[in-house]
Short mmCIF file of C-alpha atoms and ligand atoms in Angstrom, two decimals:
data_model
loop_
_atom_site.label_atom_id
_atom_site.label_comp_id
_atom_site.label_asym_id
_atom_site.label_seq_id
_atom_site.Cartn_x
_atom_site.Cartn_y
_atom_site.Cartn_z
CA MET M 921 0.00 0.00 0.00
CA THR M 922 1.25 3.49 -0.81
CA VAL M 923 -0.08 6.11 1.59
CA THR M 924 -0.56 9.59 0.12
CA ARG M 925 -0.99 11.87 3.12
CA GLY M 926 -3.80 14.33 2.63
CA LEU M 927 -4.46 12.66 -0.76
CA GLU M 928 -2.07 15.23 -2.26
CA GLY M 929 -1.92 14.87 -6.03
CA VAL M 930 -4.45 12.01 -6.04
CA VAL M 931 -6.96 12.27 -8.89
CA ALA M 932 -10.15 10.86 -7.36
CA THR M 933 -12.73 11.59 -10.06
CA THR M 934 -13.37 13.18 -13.42
CA SER M 935 -15.42 16.37 -13.50
CA SER M 936 -16.53 18.86 -16.14
CA ILE M 937 -17.35 21.62 -13.64
CA SER M 938 -14.12 23.48 -12.90
CA SER M 939 -10.40 23.02 -13.40
CA ILE M 940 -7.12 24.27 -11.97
CA ILE M 941 -4.36 23.87 -14.52
CA ASP M 942 -1.04 25.72 -14.25
CA ASP M 943 -2.49 28.12 -11.66
CA THR M 944 -5.40 29.03 -13.95
CA LEU M 945 -8.90 28.44 -12.56
CA THR M 946 -11.75 27.90 -14.99
CA TYR M 947 -15.45 27.25 -14.51
CA ALA M 948 -16.62 25.00 -17.38
CA GLY M 949 -13.90 26.43 -19.59
CA TYR M 950 -14.27 30.11 -18.64
CA ASP M 951 -11.27 31.76 -17.00
CA ILE M 952 -12.06 33.08 -13.52
CA ASP M 953 -10.42 36.40 -14.48
CA ASP M 954 -12.96 36.79 -17.27
CA LEU M 955 -15.90 35.80 -15.05
CA ALA M 956 -14.79 37.98 -12.12
CA VAL M 957 -14.96 41.06 -14.33
CA ASN M 958 -17.96 40.23 -16.48
CA ALA M 959 -20.32 37.65 -14.94
CA SER M 960 -23.01 37.90 -12.29
CA PHE M 961 -23.29 35.20 -9.64
CA GLU M 962 -26.59 34.00 -11.12
CA GLU M 963 -24.85 33.44 -14.48
CA VAL M 964 -22.14 31.49 -12.68
CA ILE M 965 -24.71 29.26 -10.95
CA TYR M 966 -26.19 28.45 -14.35
CA LEU M 967 -22.74 27.88 -15.82
CA LEU M 968 -21.74 25.45 -13.08
CA TRP M 969 -25.00 23.52 -13.26
CA HIS M 970 -25.27 23.37 -17.08
CA ARG M 971 -21.62 23.90 -18.25
CA LYS M 972 -22.73 26.77 -20.50
CA LEU M 973 -23.62 30.40 -19.94
CA PRO M 974 -27.36 31.13 -19.96
CA ASN M 975 -29.07 33.14 -22.66
CA ALA M 976 -31.28 36.03 -21.51
CA GLU M 977 -34.39 33.84 -21.19
CA GLN M 978 -32.60 31.09 -19.25
CA LEU M 979 -31.06 33.64 -16.90
CA ALA M 980 -34.42 35.30 -16.28
CA GLU M 981 -35.97 31.91 -15.53
CA LEU M 982 -33.20 30.99 -13.07
CA LYS M 983 -33.49 34.37 -11.32
CA LYS M 984 -37.25 33.90 -11.05
CA GLU M 985 -36.86 30.40 -9.56
CA LEU M 986 -34.24 31.60 -7.08
CA ALA M 987 -36.37 34.56 -6.01
CA GLU M 988 -39.51 32.44 -5.62
CA ASN M 989 -37.66 29.98 -3.37
CA SER M 990 -35.65 32.47 -1.33
CA ALA M 991 -37.83 32.78 1.78
CA LEU M 992 -36.97 30.67 4.81
CA PRO M 993 -39.68 28.37 6.25
CA GLN M 994 -41.00 29.73 9.56
CA GLU M 995 -40.10 26.40 11.22
CA VAL M 996 -36.39 27.07 10.64
CA ILE M 997 -36.68 30.57 12.11
CA GLU M 998 -38.42 29.10 15.16
CA HIS M 999 -35.54 26.64 15.59
CA PHE M 1000 -33.04 29.52 15.55
CA LYS M 1001 -34.83 31.03 18.53
CA LEU M 1002 -34.04 27.88 20.54
CA PHE M 1003 -30.28 28.05 19.88
CA PRO M 1004 -27.94 29.08 22.74
CA MET M 1005 -27.06 32.26 20.80
CA GLN M 1006 -24.09 33.37 22.90
CA LYS M 1007 -22.04 30.39 21.82
CA VAL M 1008 -23.40 29.33 18.43
CA HIS M 1009 -21.09 30.00 15.53
CA PRO M 1010 -23.06 30.98 12.40
CA MET M 1011 -21.40 28.11 10.52
CA ALA M 1012 -22.87 25.67 13.06
CA ALA M 1013 -26.23 27.41 12.65
CA LEU M 1014 -25.96 27.17 8.86
CA ARG M 1015 -25.02 23.48 9.01
CA THR M 1016 -28.00 22.80 11.27
CA ALA M 1017 -30.39 24.92 9.20
CA VAL M 1018 -29.55 23.08 5.97
CA SER M 1019 -30.17 19.80 7.75
CA LEU M 1020 -33.50 21.20 9.01
CA LEU M 1021 -34.49 22.24 5.48
CA GLY M 1022 -34.09 18.58 4.52
CA ILE M 1023 -36.49 17.60 7.27
CA TYR M 1024 -39.14 20.04 6.03
CA ASP M 1025 -38.72 19.11 2.33
CA ASP M 1026 -41.15 16.33 1.38
CA GLU M 1027 -39.00 15.56 -1.65
CA ALA M 1028 -35.72 15.29 0.30
CA ASP M 1029 -35.27 11.60 -0.46
CA LEU M 1030 -36.51 11.57 -4.09
CA MET M 1031 -33.53 10.66 -6.21
CA ASP M 1032 -34.62 11.38 -9.79
CA THR M 1033 -32.68 14.06 -11.69
CA GLU M 1034 -35.58 16.52 -11.86
CA SER M 1035 -36.30 16.36 -8.09
CA ASN M 1036 -32.61 16.77 -7.30
CA TYR M 1037 -32.35 19.81 -9.60
CA LYS M 1038 -35.40 21.36 -7.92
CA LYS M 1039 -33.80 20.78 -4.50
CA ALA M 1040 -30.62 22.41 -5.77
CA ILE M 1041 -32.63 25.54 -6.66
CA ARG M 1042 -34.43 25.55 -3.31
CA LEU M 1043 -31.23 25.15 -1.33
CA GLN M 1044 -29.19 27.68 -3.31
CA ALA M 1045 -32.06 30.16 -3.03
CA LYS M 1046 -32.38 29.83 0.74
CA MET M 1047 -28.71 30.05 1.74
CA PRO M 1048 -28.63 33.87 1.92
CA ALA M 1049 -31.82 33.91 3.99
CA ILE M 1050 -30.38 31.39 6.44
CA VAL M 1051 -27.25 33.47 7.05
CA ALA M 1052 -29.04 36.83 7.13
CA THR M 1053 -31.93 35.62 9.30
CA PHE M 1054 -29.67 33.94 11.83
CA ALA M 1055 -27.52 37.07 11.99
CA ARG M 1056 -30.61 39.17 12.80
CA VAL M 1057 -32.35 36.76 15.17
CA ARG M 1058 -29.23 36.45 17.33
CA LYS M 1059 -29.27 40.24 17.78
CA GLY M 1060 -32.95 40.21 18.71
CA LEU M 1061 -33.93 41.75 15.35
CA GLU M 1062 -36.90 40.69 13.24
CA PRO M 1063 -36.09 38.67 10.09
CA VAL M 1064 -36.37 40.61 6.83
CA ALA M 1065 -38.29 38.87 4.04
CA PRO M 1066 -36.54 38.74 0.64
CA LYS M 1067 -37.39 41.29 -2.07
CA LEU M 1068 -38.15 39.35 -5.20
CA ASP M 1069 -36.93 41.99 -7.67
CA LEU M 1070 -33.40 42.28 -6.23
CA SER M 1071 -30.38 40.38 -7.50
CA PHE M 1072 -29.04 37.46 -5.47
CA ALA M 1073 -26.22 39.57 -4.00
CA ALA M 1074 -28.42 42.59 -3.31
CA ASN M 1075 -31.09 40.46 -1.69
CA PHE M 1076 -28.58 38.95 0.69
CA LEU M 1077 -27.45 42.39 1.87
CA TYR M 1078 -31.05 43.57 2.05
CA MET M 1079 -32.09 40.64 4.25
CA LEU M 1080 -29.01 41.16 6.42
CA THR M 1081 -29.40 44.89 7.01
CA GLY M 1082 -33.06 45.63 6.24
CA LYS M 1083 -31.93 48.41 3.87
CA GLU M 1084 -31.53 48.54 0.09
CA PRO M 1085 -27.75 48.19 -0.33
CA GLU M 1086 -25.49 50.61 -2.15
CA ALA M 1087 -24.30 49.65 -5.63
CA ILE M 1088 -20.66 49.29 -4.53
CA ALA M 1089 -21.62 46.83 -1.78
CA VAL M 1090 -23.68 44.75 -4.21
CA GLU M 1091 -20.79 44.76 -6.68
CA ALA M 1092 -18.35 43.57 -4.00
CA ILE M 1093 -20.58 40.76 -2.75
CA ASP M 1094 -21.48 39.67 -6.27
CA LYS M 1095 -17.79 39.50 -7.22
CA ALA M 1096 -16.92 37.61 -4.04
CA LEU M 1097 -19.72 35.12 -4.77
CA VAL M 1098 -18.43 34.62 -8.34
CA LEU M 1099 -14.86 34.06 -7.09
CA HIS M 1100 -15.80 31.54 -4.38
CA ALA M 1101 -18.36 29.51 -6.35
CA ASP M 1102 -16.34 26.43 -7.25
CA HIS M 1103 -12.83 25.13 -6.91
CA GLU M 1104 -12.39 21.66 -8.34
CA LEU M 1105 -12.06 18.92 -5.70
CA ASN M 1106 -11.45 21.09 -2.61
CA ALA M 1107 -12.03 19.56 0.83
CA SER M 1108 -15.70 20.51 1.24
CA THR M 1109 -16.63 19.55 -2.33
CA PHE M 1110 -14.90 16.21 -1.88
CA THR M 1111 -16.84 15.77 1.37
CA ALA M 1112 -20.12 16.45 -0.44
CA ARG M 1113 -19.25 13.94 -3.15
CA VAL M 1114 -18.19 11.26 -0.64
CA CYS M 1115 -21.49 11.74 1.20
CA VAL M 1116 -23.82 11.54 -1.80
CA ALA M 1117 -21.82 8.72 -3.40
CA THR M 1118 -23.49 6.49 -0.80
CA LEU M 1119 -26.73 7.65 -2.52
CA SER M 1120 -27.54 9.84 0.44
CA ASP M 1121 -29.66 12.93 -0.27
CA VAL M 1122 -28.72 16.46 -1.42
CA TYR M 1123 -29.32 18.01 2.03
CA SER M 1124 -26.98 15.49 3.68
CA GLY M 1125 -24.31 16.23 1.07
CA VAL M 1126 -24.48 19.98 1.65
CA THR M 1127 -24.67 19.61 5.44
CA ALA M 1128 -21.49 17.51 5.36
CA ALA M 1129 -19.79 20.04 3.08
CA ILE M 1130 -20.60 22.94 5.41
CA GLY M 1131 -18.95 20.98 8.23
CA ALA M 1132 -15.78 20.65 6.15
CA LEU M 1133 -15.79 24.30 5.04
CA LYS M 1134 -16.04 25.48 8.65
CA GLY M 1135 -12.44 24.52 9.55
CA PRO M 1136 -9.71 27.21 9.58
CA LEU M 1137 -7.57 25.35 7.05
CA HIS M 1138 -10.44 25.74 4.56
CA GLY M 1139 -13.26 28.32 4.56
CA GLY M 1140 -12.73 29.32 8.17
CA ALA M 1141 -9.49 31.03 7.14
CA ASN M 1142 -11.18 34.33 6.18
CA GLU M 1143 -12.49 34.87 9.71
CA ALA M 1144 -9.08 33.83 11.08
CA VAL M 1145 -7.41 36.45 8.83
CA MET M 1146 -9.66 39.17 10.23
CA LYS M 1147 -8.88 38.00 13.76
CA MET M 1148 -5.18 38.28 12.96
CA LEU M 1149 -5.57 41.77 11.44
CA THR M 1150 -7.52 42.88 14.52
CA GLU M 1151 -4.87 41.44 16.86
CA ILE M 1152 -2.09 43.18 14.94
CA GLY M 1153 -4.03 46.45 15.05
CA THR M 1154 -1.49 48.85 13.51
CA LEU M 1155 0.88 48.96 10.56
CA GLU M 1156 3.93 49.14 12.88
CA ASN M 1157 2.93 45.92 14.62
CA VAL M 1158 2.82 43.89 11.40
CA GLU M 1159 6.53 43.18 11.10
CA PRO M 1160 7.19 41.88 14.66
CA TYR M 1161 3.90 39.94 14.73
CA VAL M 1162 4.45 38.12 11.44
CA ARG M 1163 8.15 37.47 12.03
CA GLU M 1164 7.45 35.99 15.46
CA LYS M 1165 4.80 33.68 13.99
CA LEU M 1166 7.12 32.54 11.24
CA GLU M 1167 9.96 31.94 13.70
CA LYS M 1168 7.63 29.82 15.83
CA LYS M 1169 6.66 27.95 12.63
CA GLU M 1170 3.04 28.98 13.07
CA LYS M 1171 0.82 29.36 10.04
CA ILE M 1172 -0.21 32.76 8.75
CA MET M 1173 -3.85 32.46 7.82
CA GLY M 1174 -4.82 33.28 4.25
CA PHE M 1175 -1.53 32.06 2.77
CA GLY M 1176 -0.54 28.88 1.00
CA HIS M 1177 -2.50 26.45 -1.04
CA ARG M 1178 -2.46 22.74 -1.78
CA VAL M 1179 -2.78 23.16 -5.54
CA TYR M 1180 -1.57 26.64 -6.59
CA ARG M 1181 2.15 27.18 -6.65
CA LEU M 1182 2.74 30.70 -7.99
CA GLY M 1183 -0.49 32.21 -6.72
CA ASP M 1184 -4.25 32.00 -6.35
CA PRO M 1185 -5.78 33.84 -9.34
CA ARG M 1186 -8.77 34.92 -7.24
CA ALA M 1187 -6.69 36.85 -4.72
CA LYS M 1188 -5.85 39.82 -6.98
CA HIS M 1189 -9.54 40.61 -7.59
CA LEU M 1190 -10.21 40.71 -3.86
CA LYS M 1191 -7.04 42.72 -3.27
CA GLU M 1192 -8.27 45.35 -5.72
CA MET M 1193 -11.70 45.37 -4.06
CA SER M 1194 -10.11 45.62 -0.61
CA LYS M 1195 -8.12 48.70 -1.65
CA LYS M 1196 -11.21 50.38 -3.07
CA LEU M 1197 -13.49 49.62 -0.12
CA THR M 1198 -11.03 50.38 2.67
CA GLU M 1199 -10.38 53.78 1.08
CA LEU M 1200 -14.10 54.43 0.79
CA THR M 1201 -14.73 53.56 4.43
CA GLY M 1202 -11.78 55.70 5.56
CA GLU M 1203 -9.99 52.67 7.01
CA PRO M 1204 -7.13 52.11 4.54
CA HIS M 1205 -4.98 50.60 7.30
CA TRP M 1206 -6.70 47.22 6.86
CA TYR M 1207 -5.50 47.12 3.26
CA ASP M 1208 -2.06 48.55 4.09
CA MET M 1209 -1.56 46.01 6.88
CA SER M 1210 -2.64 43.20 4.57
CA VAL M 1211 -0.17 44.28 1.87
CA LYS M 1212 2.64 44.49 4.43
CA ILE M 1213 1.84 40.98 5.69
CA GLU M 1214 1.74 39.77 2.09
CA ASN M 1215 5.17 41.25 1.36
CA ILE M 1216 6.75 39.57 4.38
CA VAL M 1217 5.14 36.16 3.87
CA THR M 1218 5.79 36.01 0.14
CA GLY M 1219 9.34 37.31 0.69
CA GLU M 1220 10.22 34.93 3.53
CA LYS M 1221 8.21 31.82 2.72
CA LYS M 1222 7.41 32.22 -0.99
CA LEU M 1223 3.77 31.62 -0.03
CA PRO M 1224 1.29 33.75 -1.97
CA PRO M 1225 -2.05 34.87 -0.49
CA ASN M 1226 -5.10 32.75 -1.22
CA VAL M 1227 -8.76 33.69 -1.74
CA ASP M 1228 -9.36 34.14 1.99
CA PHE M 1229 -6.68 36.73 2.65
CA PHE M 1230 -8.11 39.89 1.07
CA SER M 1231 -11.73 38.74 1.36
CA ALA M 1232 -11.43 39.41 5.12
CA SER M 1233 -10.87 43.17 4.71
CA VAL M 1234 -13.48 43.29 1.91
CA TYR M 1235 -16.22 41.83 4.12
CA HIS M 1236 -15.11 43.90 7.11
CA SER M 1237 -15.42 47.06 5.01
CA LEU M 1238 -18.97 46.09 4.12
CA GLY M 1239 -19.82 46.02 7.83
CA VAL M 1240 -20.25 42.24 7.91
CA ASP M 1241 -19.85 40.63 11.35
CA HIS M 1242 -16.55 38.75 11.30
CA ASP M 1243 -18.08 35.39 12.07
CA LEU M 1244 -20.36 35.72 9.01
CA MET M 1245 -17.38 35.68 6.63
CA THR M 1246 -17.23 31.90 6.30
CA PRO M 1247 -21.02 31.57 5.96
CA ILE M 1248 -20.84 34.02 3.02
CA PHE M 1249 -18.24 31.70 1.47
CA ALA M 1250 -20.80 28.89 1.89
CA VAL M 1251 -23.59 30.97 0.27
CA SER M 1252 -21.40 31.01 -2.82
CA ARG M 1253 -19.74 27.58 -2.66
CA VAL M 1254 -23.07 25.78 -2.32
CA SER M 1255 -23.45 26.42 -6.08
CA GLY M 1256 -20.33 24.34 -6.67
CA TRP M 1257 -21.30 21.68 -4.11
CA LEU M 1258 -24.67 21.28 -5.82
CA ALA M 1259 -23.09 21.04 -9.27
CA HIS M 1260 -20.74 18.32 -7.98
CA ILE M 1261 -23.55 16.48 -6.16
CA LEU M 1262 -25.64 16.39 -9.35
CA GLU M 1263 -22.59 15.27 -11.34
CA GLN M 1264 -21.82 12.54 -8.80
CA TYR M 1265 -25.38 11.15 -9.03
CA GLU M 1266 -25.12 11.06 -12.83
CA ASN M 1267 -22.23 8.61 -12.83
CA ASN M 1268 -22.02 7.32 -9.28
CA ARG M 1269 -19.60 4.94 -7.65
CA LEU M 1270 -19.11 4.60 -3.89
CA ILE M 1271 -16.00 6.49 -2.72
CA ARG M 1272 -14.16 4.25 -0.32
CA PRO M 1273 -10.37 4.45 -0.06
CA ARG M 1274 -8.20 2.28 2.17
CA ALA M 1275 -6.10 2.96 5.28
CA GLU M 1276 -2.77 1.36 6.11
CA TYR M 1277 -3.22 -0.17 9.55
CA THR M 1278 -0.68 0.95 12.20
CA GLY M 1279 -2.41 -0.32 15.38
CA PRO M 1280 -1.53 -3.28 17.66
CA GLY M 1281 -0.84 -6.72 16.18
CA MET M 1282 -3.34 -9.59 16.46
CA GLN M 1283 -4.67 -9.86 20.06
CA LYS M 1284 -6.65 -12.54 21.86
CA TYR M 1285 -9.81 -11.48 23.71
CA ILE M 1286 -9.28 -11.49 27.51
CA PRO M 1287 -12.34 -11.72 29.82
CA ILE M 1288 -12.72 -8.47 31.81
CA GLU M 1289 -11.97 -10.06 35.20
CA GLN M 1290 -8.55 -11.22 33.92
CA ARG M 1291 -7.49 -7.78 32.62
CA GLY M 1292 -4.95 -5.72 34.60
C1 LIG O 1207 -3.95 25.79 2.58
C2 LIG O 1207 -3.11 24.82 3.39
C3 LIG O 1207 -4.03 24.08 4.36
C4 LIG O 1207 -2.48 23.83 2.43
O1 LIG O 1207 -1.93 22.84 3.21
P1 LIG O 1207 -0.89 21.73 2.68
O2 LIG O 1207 -0.91 21.62 1.22
O3 LIG O 1207 -1.20 20.51 3.46
O4 LIG O 1207 0.49 22.32 3.08
P2 LIG O 1207 1.21 22.14 4.49
O5 LIG O 1207 0.31 22.58 5.60
O6 LIG O 1207 1.72 20.73 4.55
O7 LIG O 1207 2.38 23.17 4.33
C5 LIG O 1207 3.58 22.93 3.57
C6 LIG O 1207 4.69 23.81 4.16
O8 LIG O 1207 4.36 25.18 3.98
C7 LIG O 1207 4.18 25.82 5.25
N1 LIG O 1207 2.97 26.61 5.19
C8 LIG O 1207 1.85 26.34 4.49
N2 LIG O 1207 0.94 27.29 4.67
C9 LIG O 1207 1.49 28.18 5.51
C10 LIG O 1207 1.03 29.39 6.07
N3 LIG O 1207 -0.19 29.83 5.81
N4 LIG O 1207 1.86 30.07 6.88
C11 LIG O 1207 3.10 29.62 7.14
N5 LIG O 1207 3.60 28.47 6.64
C12 LIG O 1207 2.81 27.76 5.83
C13 LIG O 1207 3.99 24.69 6.25
O9 LIG O 1207 4.37 25.06 7.55
C14 LIG O 1207 4.87 23.62 5.66
O10 LIG O 1207 6.21 23.94 5.97
P3 LIG O 1207 7.29 22.78 6.27
O11 LIG O 1207 7.35 21.97 5.02
O12 LIG O 1207 8.52 23.53 6.60
O13 LIG O 1207 6.72 22.00 7.42
C15 LIG O 1207 -2.00 25.58 4.16
O14 LIG O 1207 -1.24 26.34 3.26
C16 LIG O 1207 -2.56 26.42 5.28
O15 LIG O 1207 -2.78 25.90 6.38
N6 LIG O 1207 -2.80 27.73 5.04
C17 LIG O 1207 -3.40 28.59 6.04
C18 LIG O 1207 -4.89 28.39 6.08
C19 LIG O 1207 -5.57 28.96 4.89
O16 LIG O 1207 -5.35 30.09 4.49
N7 LIG O 1207 -6.50 28.16 4.33
C20 LIG O 1207 -7.29 28.59 3.20
C21 LIG O 1207 -6.94 27.84 1.99
S1 LIG O 1207 -7.79 28.48 0.56
#
């Protein structure tokens, strides 16, 4: 047996959804740089689910379906009210809420392609409402119902704040959603595929994926970056803070990647957005500190920033609570999870690797009274 720790370099499936080749990320053949500048998140959802960009009619139909399914069932809101709010992380709430949606969906266990596609729409549509509603309920605020004529990104901000968002905020969230939507066989997507490859249902697949995204080595890194920036506090503190961490061989959150070597192509778009937004909010130090950290880490360790690094200051500038940063990642990535879940069902085989055993040799059972 050859053990490949962390499955590094192992090709576990074929997929036509997204690719990372020579540090270039594409969604169904479209370069992320092209999509980041030109596409809306709704177009990207369609692209990931159908492997082609929608025409105007198809896009309008998708937007209509998403809007019509965007409200959260009252039962889920009632469950939120029972949560011990002081200690519930929004990612735990999101994981639980998606599982609850499965309980309240009569079609949860139907496995035909059409039912699964309809569940994909329902789940994608409700993700912003879950995050926004939980964020309000935990502050004692009333949930805000979605506005059906707003875009996906605008509706999320509207449900979160109760106010029609400014164009720049919508642009930033829309771009962030486009950039986070899919990423080949990343840890949470792999988790979703492993789960549904047992022929478990869509809700179970997404619930499992949220659990994987929550960790700080994956989606949880954006919140960890903001925590680090807050701890550092000033531009002068960057150098000693980062150097001490590197000397202690501690990881700097938001840097490094399993697949990219020269750099994560998504990072530059968020860097640009971070500069723009931090200037607008009159808090350019978040951007300046980030750039200083980047210079030290790339200089010392040759590790470029990943998608999570500049997204932290982007979300902070939009006034998003820091613990909502990873849930926003999930609002986007669910589009990729769902594409992969549907693809897995189309050509399924159980995913079951092996482990090399390193435990004790063969033992003989000893009755309890004879054990020391
Ligand atoms: C993304 C990540 C999990 C990839 O992990 P991986 O491919 O298993 O790489 P490893 O953790 O084995 O790291 C390889 C080497 O680079 C170093 N390294 C990797 N990421 C680092 C970071 N963010 N800061 C400092 N050193 C880092 C490791 O210490 C290790 O050094 P060593 O060989 O001297 O022991 C890892 O880079 C990381 O933990 N980054 C921080 C968390 C993060 O931003 N996650 C979001 C990813 S999009």
